Amino acid sequence: MIISTKKGTPLQELERIIKNFECMGLQVTLIRGTDYNVFGLVGDTTKVNVKDVAANPWVDQVTRVSAPYKRANRLFHEADTVVDVNGVRIGGTEPIVVIGGPCSVEGDDQICTIAEAVKNAGAQMLRGGAYKPRTSPYAFQGLGTEGVMDMVHARKMTGLPIVSELMSADKIPEFEENVDLMQIGARNMQNFQLLKEVGKMSKPILLKRGLANTIEEWIMSAEYIMAAGNDNVIFCERGIRTFEPYTRNTLDLSVIPIIKEKTHLPIIIDPSHATGNYRYVEAMSLAAVAAGADGLIIEVHTDPEHAWSDGAQSLRPEKFAQVIEKCRTVAAAVGREMY
Ligand code: PEP
Ligand code: MN
């Protein structure tokens, strides 16, 4: 971090600033100029808040040289992290993982039928929401515990590990016991209390990008989970809000190389919520694989027209199988395998 102070800053003030940073365990180098003074801070500056430093009226400019995150940072952890989800490995040079399933669990028959179908189509994991973050309080809110237990039954039948959204800390014991991969939804990406709590869990976390969050904010949310003790974080891009109404969200595929450059964690793409339309899911899946995604999470339903949520963006199992087959060709072209 580099800090410059204003012309005429009193010596006492310079000494006070230096002492402050030294008390934080940082090494401070002062370069004295005729008019301006510049400080260089060396050490773990993740605890230093740029805005707090800039609040000092004698401070002119504050520049962060390193990123504000440490545990997620590729600089301090060169090798790719591979996350193991109940036997399915995601990240690094592992094969690309495909997760399929309905937006919402609608009952035991529905989830078991779809689980068999996504397995036969070539998926390695089953998704299904039991607690749903709906925009309207009058919309279906999910089957709750019953839905989780239906997912457990579907796992028993198919052997597919299960992913489901955890919306509140009070359900952590239920999820710790039953779910393999905890989804933190877009709307909860900055629910810091929840992030701290899931950071204490022993199960891996699927961290979706917030509706309107920057990449740095997203990485900082992963940092929250990791700082609380859980290093098994997988990023999931699901599209961000833009001015464009033809798609539900705008899929930002540039995050793949950026997340891989800045962090060592795996990243998967959700083309279903990104587009909101089943017609565009195939194209975006192929593009995601071409861009280096470690996996895909796709909504699949046997009867999309009557789905209790997100039918418009759900693929029928036959189409889902075709998408996976096409992805294989693209994966091979970019030197990746698929399970
Ligand atoms: C979902 O996966 O069904 C979901 C609600 O996703 P998101 O949090 O990305 O909107
Ligand atoms: Mn959905």
PDB file of C-alpha atoms in Angstrom, residues 36-308:
ATOM      1  CA  TYR A  36       5.281  15.703  -0.241  1.00  0.00           C
ATOM      2  CA  ASN A  37       5.951  12.587   1.805  1.00  0.00           C
ATOM      3  CA  VAL A  38       5.213   9.059   0.647  1.00  0.00           C
ATOM      4  CA  PHE A  39       4.789   5.951   2.822  1.00  0.00           C
ATOM      5  CA  GLY A  40       5.186   2.392   1.654  1.00  0.00           C
ATOM      6  CA  LEU A  41       3.465  -0.250   3.796  1.00  0.00           C
ATOM      7  CA  VAL A  42       4.818  -3.792   3.666  1.00  0.00           C
ATOM      8  CA  GLY A  43       3.171  -6.820   5.300  1.00  0.00           C
ATOM      9  CA  ASP A  44      -0.370  -8.092   5.591  1.00  0.00           C
ATOM     10  CA  THR A  45      -2.358  -5.014   4.602  1.00  0.00           C
ATOM     11  CA  THR A  46      -5.664  -6.921   4.285  1.00  0.00           C
ATOM     12  CA  LYS A  47      -6.700  -5.424   7.649  1.00  0.00           C
ATOM     13  CA  VAL A  48      -6.034  -1.855   6.492  1.00  0.00           C
ATOM     14  CA  ASN A  49      -9.139  -0.075   5.264  1.00  0.00           C
ATOM     15  CA  VAL A  50      -8.276   2.347   2.450  1.00  0.00           C
ATOM     16  CA  LYS A  51     -11.210   4.637   3.269  1.00  0.00           C
ATOM     17  CA  ASP A  52     -10.209   4.873   6.950  1.00  0.00           C
ATOM     18  CA  VAL A  53      -6.665   5.875   6.000  1.00  0.00           C
ATOM     19  CA  ALA A  54      -8.008   8.445   3.526  1.00  0.00           C
ATOM     20  CA  ALA A  55     -10.184   9.925   6.285  1.00  0.00           C
ATOM     21  CA  ASN A  56      -7.064  11.521   7.814  1.00  0.00           C
ATOM     22  CA  PRO A  57      -7.142  15.143   6.542  1.00  0.00           C
ATOM     23  CA  TRP A  58      -3.346  15.099   6.025  1.00  0.00           C
ATOM     24  CA  VAL A  59      -3.554  12.087   3.714  1.00  0.00           C
ATOM     25  CA  ASP A  60      -3.606  12.952   0.022  1.00  0.00           C
ATOM     26  CA  GLN A  61      -3.813   9.573  -1.753  1.00  0.00           C
ATOM     27  CA  VAL A  62      -3.978   5.904  -0.801  1.00  0.00           C
ATOM     28  CA  THR A  63      -3.185   3.199  -3.354  1.00  0.00           C
ATOM     29  CA  ARG A  64      -3.612  -0.499  -2.748  1.00  0.00           C
ATOM     30  CA  VAL A  65      -0.896  -2.494  -4.500  1.00  0.00           C
ATOM     31  CA  SER A  66      -2.094  -5.952  -3.453  1.00  0.00           C
ATOM     32  CA  ALA A  67      -5.635  -7.366  -3.367  1.00  0.00           C
ATOM     33  CA  PRO A  68      -7.609  -7.113  -0.098  1.00  0.00           C
ATOM     34  CA  TYR A  69      -8.052 -10.900   0.014  1.00  0.00           C
ATOM     35  CA  LYS A  70      -5.440 -13.379   1.111  1.00  0.00           C
ATOM     36  CA  ARG A  71      -6.759 -16.906   1.542  1.00  0.00           C
ATOM     37  CA  ALA A  72      -8.491 -16.932  -1.850  1.00  0.00           C
ATOM     38  CA  ASN A  73      -5.531 -15.194  -3.514  1.00  0.00           C
ATOM     39  CA  ARG A  74      -3.537 -17.092  -6.141  1.00  0.00           C
ATOM     40  CA  LEU A  75      -0.431 -15.165  -5.004  1.00  0.00           C
ATOM     41  CA  PHE A  76      -0.355 -17.043  -1.712  1.00  0.00           C
ATOM     42  CA  HIS A  77      -1.609 -20.388  -3.042  1.00  0.00           C
ATOM     43  CA  GLU A  78      -0.223 -21.083  -6.478  1.00  0.00           C
ATOM     44  CA  ALA A  79      -1.758 -24.513  -7.085  1.00  0.00           C
ATOM     45  CA  ASP A  80      -5.385 -24.919  -8.151  1.00  0.00           C
ATOM     46  CA  THR A  81      -7.664 -26.013  -5.330  1.00  0.00           C
ATOM     47  CA  VAL A  82      -9.634 -29.161  -6.069  1.00  0.00           C
ATOM     48  CA  VAL A  83     -12.875 -29.421  -4.084  1.00  0.00           C
ATOM     49  CA  ASP A  84     -14.186 -32.892  -3.285  1.00  0.00           C
ATOM     50  CA  VAL A  85     -17.980 -33.077  -3.161  1.00  0.00           C
ATOM     51  CA  ASN A  86     -18.741 -36.479  -1.683  1.00  0.00           C
ATOM     52  CA  GLY A  87     -16.355 -38.158  -4.129  1.00  0.00           C
ATOM     53  CA  VAL A  88     -16.835 -35.850  -7.131  1.00  0.00           C
ATOM     54  CA  ARG A  89     -13.736 -33.694  -7.612  1.00  0.00           C
ATOM     55  CA  ILE A  90     -14.070 -30.190  -9.071  1.00  0.00           C
ATOM     56  CA  GLY A  91     -11.268 -27.856 -10.212  1.00  0.00           C
ATOM     57  CA  GLY A  92      -7.675 -27.963 -11.420  1.00  0.00           C
ATOM     58  CA  THR A  93      -7.168 -30.563 -14.124  1.00  0.00           C
ATOM     59  CA  GLU A  94     -10.112 -32.690 -12.955  1.00  0.00           C
ATOM     60  CA  PRO A  95     -12.786 -33.415 -15.565  1.00  0.00           C
ATOM     61  CA  ILE A  96     -15.575 -30.852 -16.060  1.00  0.00           C
ATOM     62  CA  VAL A  97     -18.506 -31.573 -13.763  1.00  0.00           C
ATOM     63  CA  VAL A  98     -22.158 -31.325 -14.794  1.00  0.00           C
ATOM     64  CA  ILE A  99     -24.851 -30.733 -12.181  1.00  0.00           C
ATOM     65  CA  GLY A 100     -28.467 -31.123 -13.293  1.00  0.00           C
ATOM     66  CA  GLY A 101     -31.855 -31.021 -11.647  1.00  0.00           C
ATOM     67  CA  PRO A 102     -34.978 -28.965 -11.097  1.00  0.00           C
ATOM     68  CA  CYS A 103     -35.101 -25.466  -9.692  1.00  0.00           C
ATOM     69  CA  SER A 104     -37.355 -26.737  -6.887  1.00  0.00           C
ATOM     70  CA  VAL A 105     -37.946 -30.134  -5.371  1.00  0.00           C
ATOM     71  CA  GLU A 106     -41.669 -30.774  -5.925  1.00  0.00           C
ATOM     72  CA  GLY A 107     -41.946 -34.137  -4.213  1.00  0.00           C
ATOM     73  CA  ASP A 108     -40.285 -37.529  -3.915  1.00  0.00           C
ATOM     74  CA  ASP A 109     -41.481 -38.931  -7.252  1.00  0.00           C
ATOM     75  CA  GLN A 110     -40.534 -35.787  -9.161  1.00  0.00           C
ATOM     76  CA  ILE A 111     -36.985 -35.529  -7.770  1.00  0.00           C
ATOM     77  CA  CYS A 112     -36.275 -39.277  -8.035  1.00  0.00           C
ATOM     78  CA  THR A 113     -37.479 -39.362 -11.666  1.00  0.00           C
ATOM     79  CA  ILE A 114     -35.398 -36.316 -12.587  1.00  0.00           C
ATOM     80  CA  ALA A 115     -32.398 -37.679 -10.653  1.00  0.00           C
ATOM     81  CA  GLU A 116     -32.449 -40.904 -12.717  1.00  0.00           C
ATOM     82  CA  ALA A 117     -32.865 -38.856 -15.899  1.00  0.00           C
ATOM     83  CA  VAL A 118     -29.954 -36.480 -15.240  1.00  0.00           C
ATOM     84  CA  LYS A 119     -27.762 -39.411 -14.227  1.00  0.00           C
ATOM     85  CA  ASN A 120     -28.569 -41.248 -17.473  1.00  0.00           C
ATOM     86  CA  ALA A 121     -27.894 -38.056 -19.402  1.00  0.00           C
ATOM     87  CA  GLY A 122     -24.372 -37.953 -17.936  1.00  0.00           C
ATOM     88  CA  ALA A 123     -24.563 -35.652 -14.895  1.00  0.00           C
ATOM     89  CA  GLN A 124     -22.406 -36.259 -11.805  1.00  0.00           C
ATOM     90  CA  MET A 125     -24.486 -34.338  -9.300  1.00  0.00           C
ATOM     91  CA  LEU A 126     -28.129 -33.490  -8.587  1.00  0.00           C
ATOM     92  CA  ARG A 127     -29.455 -30.010  -7.818  1.00  0.00           C
ATOM     93  CA  GLY A 128     -32.805 -29.190  -6.246  1.00  0.00           C
ATOM     94  CA  GLY A 129     -34.033 -26.307  -4.094  1.00  0.00           C
ATOM     95  CA  ALA A 130     -35.938 -27.038  -0.897  1.00  0.00           C
ATOM     96  CA  TYR A 131     -35.759 -23.485   0.469  1.00  0.00           C
ATOM     97  CA  LYS A 132     -36.478 -21.034  -2.342  1.00  0.00           C
ATOM     98  CA  PRO A 133     -35.594 -17.320  -2.408  1.00  0.00           C
ATOM     99  CA  ARG A 134     -38.642 -16.071  -4.331  1.00  0.00           C
ATOM    100  CA  THR A 135     -39.232 -12.448  -5.294  1.00  0.00           C
ATOM    101  CA  SER A 136     -42.902 -12.739  -4.297  1.00  0.00           C
ATOM    102  CA  PRO A 137     -43.930 -13.917  -0.834  1.00  0.00           C
ATOM    103  CA  TYR A 138     -46.977 -15.511  -2.505  1.00  0.00           C
ATOM    104  CA  ALA A 139     -44.867 -17.706  -4.819  1.00  0.00           C
ATOM    105  CA  PHE A 140     -43.961 -21.301  -3.902  1.00  0.00           C
ATOM    106  CA  GLN A 141     -41.360 -21.108  -1.133  1.00  0.00           C
ATOM    107  CA  GLY A 142     -40.037 -24.669  -1.311  1.00  0.00           C
ATOM    108  CA  LEU A 143     -40.887 -27.908   0.492  1.00  0.00           C
ATOM    109  CA  GLY A 144     -38.384 -27.239   3.275  1.00  0.00           C
ATOM    110  CA  THR A 145     -37.232 -30.261   5.278  1.00  0.00           C
ATOM    111  CA  GLU A 146     -39.456 -32.572   3.229  1.00  0.00           C
ATOM    112  CA  GLY A 147     -37.662 -31.394   0.084  1.00  0.00           C
ATOM    113  CA  VAL A 148     -34.244 -32.015   1.645  1.00  0.00           C
ATOM    114  CA  MET A 149     -35.282 -35.539   2.603  1.00  0.00           C
ATOM    115  CA  ASP A 150     -36.588 -36.160  -0.934  1.00  0.00           C
ATOM    116  CA  MET A 151     -33.145 -35.116  -2.221  1.00  0.00           C
ATOM    117  CA  VAL A 152     -31.535 -37.563   0.227  1.00  0.00           C
ATOM    118  CA  HIS A 153     -33.784 -40.295  -1.158  1.00  0.00           C
ATOM    119  CA  ALA A 154     -32.816 -39.371  -4.741  1.00  0.00           C
ATOM    120  CA  ARG A 155     -29.122 -39.581  -3.768  1.00  0.00           C
ATOM    121  CA  LYS A 156     -29.719 -43.018  -2.274  1.00  0.00           C
ATOM    122  CA  MET A 157     -31.351 -44.183  -5.505  1.00  0.00           C
ATOM    123  CA  THR A 158     -28.795 -42.765  -7.915  1.00  0.00           C
ATOM    124  CA  GLY A 159     -25.584 -42.290  -5.936  1.00  0.00           C
ATOM    125  CA  LEU A 160     -25.440 -38.659  -7.140  1.00  0.00           C
ATOM    126  CA  PRO A 161     -24.174 -36.147  -4.548  1.00  0.00           C
ATOM    127  CA  ILE A 162     -26.758 -33.414  -3.902  1.00  0.00           C
ATOM    128  CA  VAL A 163     -26.592 -29.618  -3.969  1.00  0.00           C
ATOM    129  CA  SER A 164     -29.264 -27.421  -2.416  1.00  0.00           C
ATOM    130  CA  GLU A 165     -29.592 -23.796  -1.357  1.00  0.00           C
ATOM    131  CA  LEU A 166     -29.057 -22.894   2.273  1.00  0.00           C
ATOM    132  CA  MET A 167     -30.849 -19.624   3.004  1.00  0.00           C
ATOM    133  CA  SER A 168     -30.429 -19.199   6.742  1.00  0.00           C
ATOM    134  CA  ALA A 169     -28.087 -20.242   9.516  1.00  0.00           C
ATOM    135  CA  ASP A 170     -30.820 -22.014  11.504  1.00  0.00           C
ATOM    136  CA  LYS A 171     -30.895 -24.756   8.839  1.00  0.00           C
ATOM    137  CA  ILE A 172     -27.146 -25.464   9.052  1.00  0.00           C
ATOM    138  CA  PRO A 173     -27.527 -28.631  11.194  1.00  0.00           C
ATOM    139  CA  GLU A 174     -30.078 -30.020   8.679  1.00  0.00           C
ATOM    140  CA  PHE A 175     -27.770 -29.269   5.734  1.00  0.00           C
ATOM    141  CA  GLU A 176     -24.579 -30.426   7.476  1.00  0.00           C
ATOM    142  CA  GLU A 177     -26.218 -33.789   8.012  1.00  0.00           C
ATOM    143  CA  ASN A 178     -27.969 -34.248   4.665  1.00  0.00           C
ATOM    144  CA  VAL A 179     -26.598 -32.097   1.837  1.00  0.00           C
ATOM    145  CA  ASP A 180     -23.254 -32.594   0.045  1.00  0.00           C
ATOM    146  CA  LEU A 181     -22.744 -29.119  -1.434  1.00  0.00           C
ATOM    147  CA  MET A 182     -24.246 -26.004   0.194  1.00  0.00           C
ATOM    148  CA  GLN A 183     -25.459 -23.442  -2.303  1.00  0.00           C
ATOM    149  CA  ILE A 184     -25.284 -19.830  -1.173  1.00  0.00           C
ATOM    150  CA  GLY A 185     -27.649 -18.076  -3.550  1.00  0.00           C
ATOM    151  CA  ALA A 186     -27.081 -14.829  -5.409  1.00  0.00           C
ATOM    152  CA  ARG A 187     -29.314 -12.940  -2.974  1.00  0.00           C
ATOM    153  CA  ASN A 188     -27.269 -14.087   0.005  1.00  0.00           C
ATOM    154  CA  MET A 189     -23.795 -13.549  -1.444  1.00  0.00           C
ATOM    155  CA  GLN A 190     -23.267 -10.650   0.933  1.00  0.00           C
ATOM    156  CA  ASN A 191     -25.134 -12.069   3.918  1.00  0.00           C
ATOM    157  CA  PHE A 192     -21.919 -11.872   5.920  1.00  0.00           C
ATOM    158  CA  GLN A 193     -23.349 -13.478   9.041  1.00  0.00           C
ATOM    159  CA  LEU A 194     -24.423 -16.496   6.979  1.00  0.00           C
ATOM    160  CA  LEU A 195     -21.005 -16.612   5.253  1.00  0.00           C
ATOM    161  CA  LYS A 196     -19.260 -16.687   8.642  1.00  0.00           C
ATOM    162  CA  GLU A 197     -21.530 -19.515   9.795  1.00  0.00           C
ATOM    163  CA  VAL A 198     -21.061 -21.682   6.672  1.00  0.00           C
ATOM    164  CA  GLY A 199     -17.348 -21.034   7.086  1.00  0.00           C
ATOM    165  CA  LYS A 200     -17.568 -23.272  10.157  1.00  0.00           C
ATOM    166  CA  MET A 201     -19.202 -26.136   8.234  1.00  0.00           C
ATOM    167  CA  SER A 202     -17.289 -29.239   7.171  1.00  0.00           C
ATOM    168  CA  LYS A 203     -19.089 -29.415   3.806  1.00  0.00           C
ATOM    169  CA  PRO A 204     -18.065 -27.539   0.613  1.00  0.00           C
ATOM    170  CA  ILE A 205     -19.808 -24.312  -0.417  1.00  0.00           C
ATOM    171  CA  LEU A 206     -21.107 -23.258  -3.838  1.00  0.00           C
ATOM    172  CA  LEU A 207     -20.959 -19.463  -3.786  1.00  0.00           C
ATOM    173  CA  LYS A 208     -23.123 -17.812  -6.420  1.00  0.00           C
ATOM    174  CA  ARG A 209     -22.315 -14.313  -7.627  1.00  0.00           C
ATOM    175  CA  GLY A 210     -24.663 -11.610  -6.392  1.00  0.00           C
ATOM    176  CA  LEU A 211     -27.123  -9.974  -8.785  1.00  0.00           C
ATOM    177  CA  ALA A 212     -25.073  -6.795  -9.001  1.00  0.00           C
ATOM    178  CA  ASN A 213     -21.745  -7.562  -7.385  1.00  0.00           C
ATOM    179  CA  THR A 214     -18.237  -6.916  -8.618  1.00  0.00           C
ATOM    180  CA  ILE A 215     -15.734  -9.740  -8.924  1.00  0.00           C
ATOM    181  CA  GLU A 216     -13.763  -8.326  -6.006  1.00  0.00           C
ATOM    182  CA  GLU A 217     -16.853  -8.271  -3.767  1.00  0.00           C
ATOM    183  CA  TRP A 218     -17.533 -11.877  -4.787  1.00  0.00           C
ATOM    184  CA  ILE A 219     -13.978 -12.956  -3.947  1.00  0.00           C
ATOM    185  CA  MET A 220     -14.254 -11.110  -0.618  1.00  0.00           C
ATOM    186  CA  SER A 221     -17.341 -13.217   0.156  1.00  0.00           C
ATOM    187  CA  ALA A 222     -15.297 -16.366  -0.508  1.00  0.00           C
ATOM    188  CA  GLU A 223     -12.647 -14.866   1.768  1.00  0.00           C
ATOM    189  CA  TYR A 224     -15.271 -14.582   4.559  1.00  0.00           C
ATOM    190  CA  ILE A 225     -16.006 -18.309   4.288  1.00  0.00           C
ATOM    191  CA  MET A 226     -12.313 -19.201   4.146  1.00  0.00           C
ATOM    192  CA  ALA A 227     -11.385 -16.864   7.004  1.00  0.00           C
ATOM    193  CA  ALA A 228     -13.922 -18.739   9.150  1.00  0.00           C
ATOM    194  CA  GLY A 229     -12.133 -22.013   8.384  1.00  0.00           C
ATOM    195  CA  ASN A 230     -13.733 -23.520   5.289  1.00  0.00           C
ATOM    196  CA  ASP A 231     -11.370 -23.604   2.286  1.00  0.00           C
ATOM    197  CA  ASN A 232     -13.708 -25.614   0.064  1.00  0.00           C
ATOM    198  CA  VAL A 233     -15.381 -22.883  -1.923  1.00  0.00           C
ATOM    199  CA  ILE A 234     -16.569 -23.157  -5.535  1.00  0.00           C
ATOM    200  CA  PHE A 235     -17.589 -19.985  -7.387  1.00  0.00           C
ATOM    201  CA  CYS A 236     -20.731 -19.999  -9.535  1.00  0.00           C
ATOM    202  CA  GLU A 237     -21.449 -17.274 -12.098  1.00  0.00           C
ATOM    203  CA  ARG A 238     -25.208 -17.000 -12.774  1.00  0.00           C
ATOM    204  CA  GLY A 239     -25.427 -13.755 -14.677  1.00  0.00           C
ATOM    205  CA  ILE A 240     -25.629 -10.182 -13.463  1.00  0.00           C
ATOM    206  CA  ARG A 241     -28.204  -7.410 -13.803  1.00  0.00           C
ATOM    207  CA  THR A 242     -27.739  -5.178 -16.812  1.00  0.00           C
ATOM    208  CA  PHE A 243     -30.006  -3.005 -18.959  1.00  0.00           C
ATOM    209  CA  GLU A 244     -30.767  -5.946 -21.290  1.00  0.00           C
ATOM    210  CA  PRO A 245     -34.252  -7.498 -20.996  1.00  0.00           C
ATOM    211  CA  TYR A 246     -33.944 -10.205 -23.718  1.00  0.00           C
ATOM    212  CA  THR A 247     -32.232 -12.401 -21.155  1.00  0.00           C
ATOM    213  CA  ARG A 248     -33.083 -12.712 -17.444  1.00  0.00           C
ATOM    214  CA  ASN A 249     -29.513 -11.707 -16.587  1.00  0.00           C
ATOM    215  CA  THR A 250     -26.341 -11.091 -18.572  1.00  0.00           C
ATOM    216  CA  LEU A 251     -23.882 -13.963 -18.412  1.00  0.00           C
ATOM    217  CA  ASP A 252     -20.436 -12.594 -17.640  1.00  0.00           C
ATOM    218  CA  LEU A 253     -18.085 -15.256 -18.960  1.00  0.00           C
ATOM    219  CA  SER A 254     -15.046 -13.021 -18.539  1.00  0.00           C
ATOM    220  CA  VAL A 255     -15.138 -13.992 -14.866  1.00  0.00           C
ATOM    221  CA  ILE A 256     -13.716 -17.420 -15.706  1.00  0.00           C
ATOM    222  CA  PRO A 257     -10.186 -16.308 -16.684  1.00  0.00           C
ATOM    223  CA  ILE A 258     -10.291 -13.540 -14.062  1.00  0.00           C
ATOM    224  CA  ILE A 259     -11.280 -15.839 -11.176  1.00  0.00           C
ATOM    225  CA  LYS A 260      -8.625 -18.305 -12.328  1.00  0.00           C
ATOM    226  CA  GLU A 261      -5.984 -15.577 -12.458  1.00  0.00           C
ATOM    227  CA  LYS A 262      -6.865 -13.944  -9.125  1.00  0.00           C
ATOM    228  CA  THR A 263      -7.792 -17.037  -7.108  1.00  0.00           C
ATOM    229  CA  HIS A 264      -6.998 -20.749  -6.905  1.00  0.00           C
ATOM    230  CA  LEU A 265     -10.629 -21.830  -6.468  1.00  0.00           C
ATOM    231  CA  PRO A 266     -12.824 -23.667  -9.010  1.00  0.00           C
ATOM    232  CA  ILE A 267     -15.573 -21.887 -10.929  1.00  0.00           C
ATOM    233  CA  ILE A 268     -18.720 -23.289 -12.514  1.00  0.00           C
ATOM    234  CA  ILE A 269     -21.342 -21.607 -14.719  1.00  0.00           C
ATOM    235  CA  ASP A 270     -25.138 -21.553 -14.367  1.00  0.00           C
ATOM    236  CA  PRO A 271     -26.468 -20.852 -17.886  1.00  0.00           C
ATOM    237  CA  SER A 272     -30.075 -21.388 -16.723  1.00  0.00           C
ATOM    238  CA  HIS A 273     -30.412 -18.417 -14.358  1.00  0.00           C
ATOM    239  CA  ALA A 274     -28.030 -16.413 -16.556  1.00  0.00           C
ATOM    240  CA  THR A 275     -30.346 -16.543 -19.578  1.00  0.00           C
ATOM    241  CA  GLY A 276     -33.755 -17.394 -18.082  1.00  0.00           C
ATOM    242  CA  ASN A 277     -34.639 -19.131 -21.353  1.00  0.00           C
ATOM    243  CA  TYR A 278     -34.088 -22.802 -22.252  1.00  0.00           C
ATOM    244  CA  ARG A 279     -33.313 -21.800 -25.867  1.00  0.00           C
ATOM    245  CA  TYR A 280     -30.028 -20.157 -24.896  1.00  0.00           C
ATOM    246  CA  VAL A 281     -28.788 -22.684 -22.357  1.00  0.00           C
ATOM    247  CA  GLU A 282     -26.930 -24.868 -24.874  1.00  0.00           C
ATOM    248  CA  ALA A 283     -24.991 -22.009 -26.493  1.00  0.00           C
ATOM    249  CA  MET A 284     -23.955 -20.590 -23.122  1.00  0.00           C
ATOM    250  CA  SER A 285     -22.952 -24.037 -21.818  1.00  0.00           C
ATOM    251  CA  LEU A 286     -20.659 -24.571 -24.806  1.00  0.00           C
ATOM    252  CA  ALA A 287     -19.202 -21.091 -24.403  1.00  0.00           C
ATOM    253  CA  ALA A 288     -18.580 -21.689 -20.687  1.00  0.00           C
ATOM    254  CA  VAL A 289     -16.702 -24.918 -21.385  1.00  0.00           C
ATOM    255  CA  ALA A 290     -14.673 -23.192 -24.111  1.00  0.00           C
ATOM    256  CA  ALA A 291     -13.774 -20.393 -21.685  1.00  0.00           C
ATOM    257  CA  GLY A 292     -12.395 -22.829 -19.092  1.00  0.00           C
ATOM    258  CA  ALA A 293     -15.244 -23.429 -16.626  1.00  0.00           C
ATOM    259  CA  ASP A 294     -14.735 -26.314 -14.193  1.00  0.00           C
ATOM    260  CA  GLY A 295     -18.383 -27.269 -14.383  1.00  0.00           C
ATOM    261  CA  LEU A 296     -21.971 -26.421 -15.280  1.00  0.00           C
ATOM    262  CA  ILE A 297     -25.123 -26.318 -13.171  1.00  0.00           C
ATOM    263  CA  ILE A 298     -28.215 -26.621 -15.363  1.00  0.00           C
ATOM    264  CA  GLU A 299     -31.906 -26.691 -14.502  1.00  0.00           C
ATOM    265  CA  VAL A 300     -33.623 -29.823 -15.820  1.00  0.00           C
ATOM    266  CA  HIS A 301     -37.299 -30.752 -15.584  1.00  0.00           C
ATOM    267  CA  THR A 302     -39.347 -33.564 -17.103  1.00  0.00           C
ATOM    268  CA  ASP A 303     -42.359 -31.223 -17.481  1.00  0.00           C
ATOM    269  CA  PRO A 304     -41.047 -27.639 -17.735  1.00  0.00           C
ATOM    270  CA  GLU A 305     -44.473 -26.207 -18.564  1.00  0.00           C
ATOM    271  CA  HIS A 306     -45.772 -27.280 -15.172  1.00  0.00           C
ATOM    272  CA  ALA A 307     -42.605 -26.726 -13.121  1.00  0.00           C
ATOM    273  CA  TRP A 308     -43.268 -25.020  -9.792  1.00  0.00           C
TER     274      TRP A 308
END
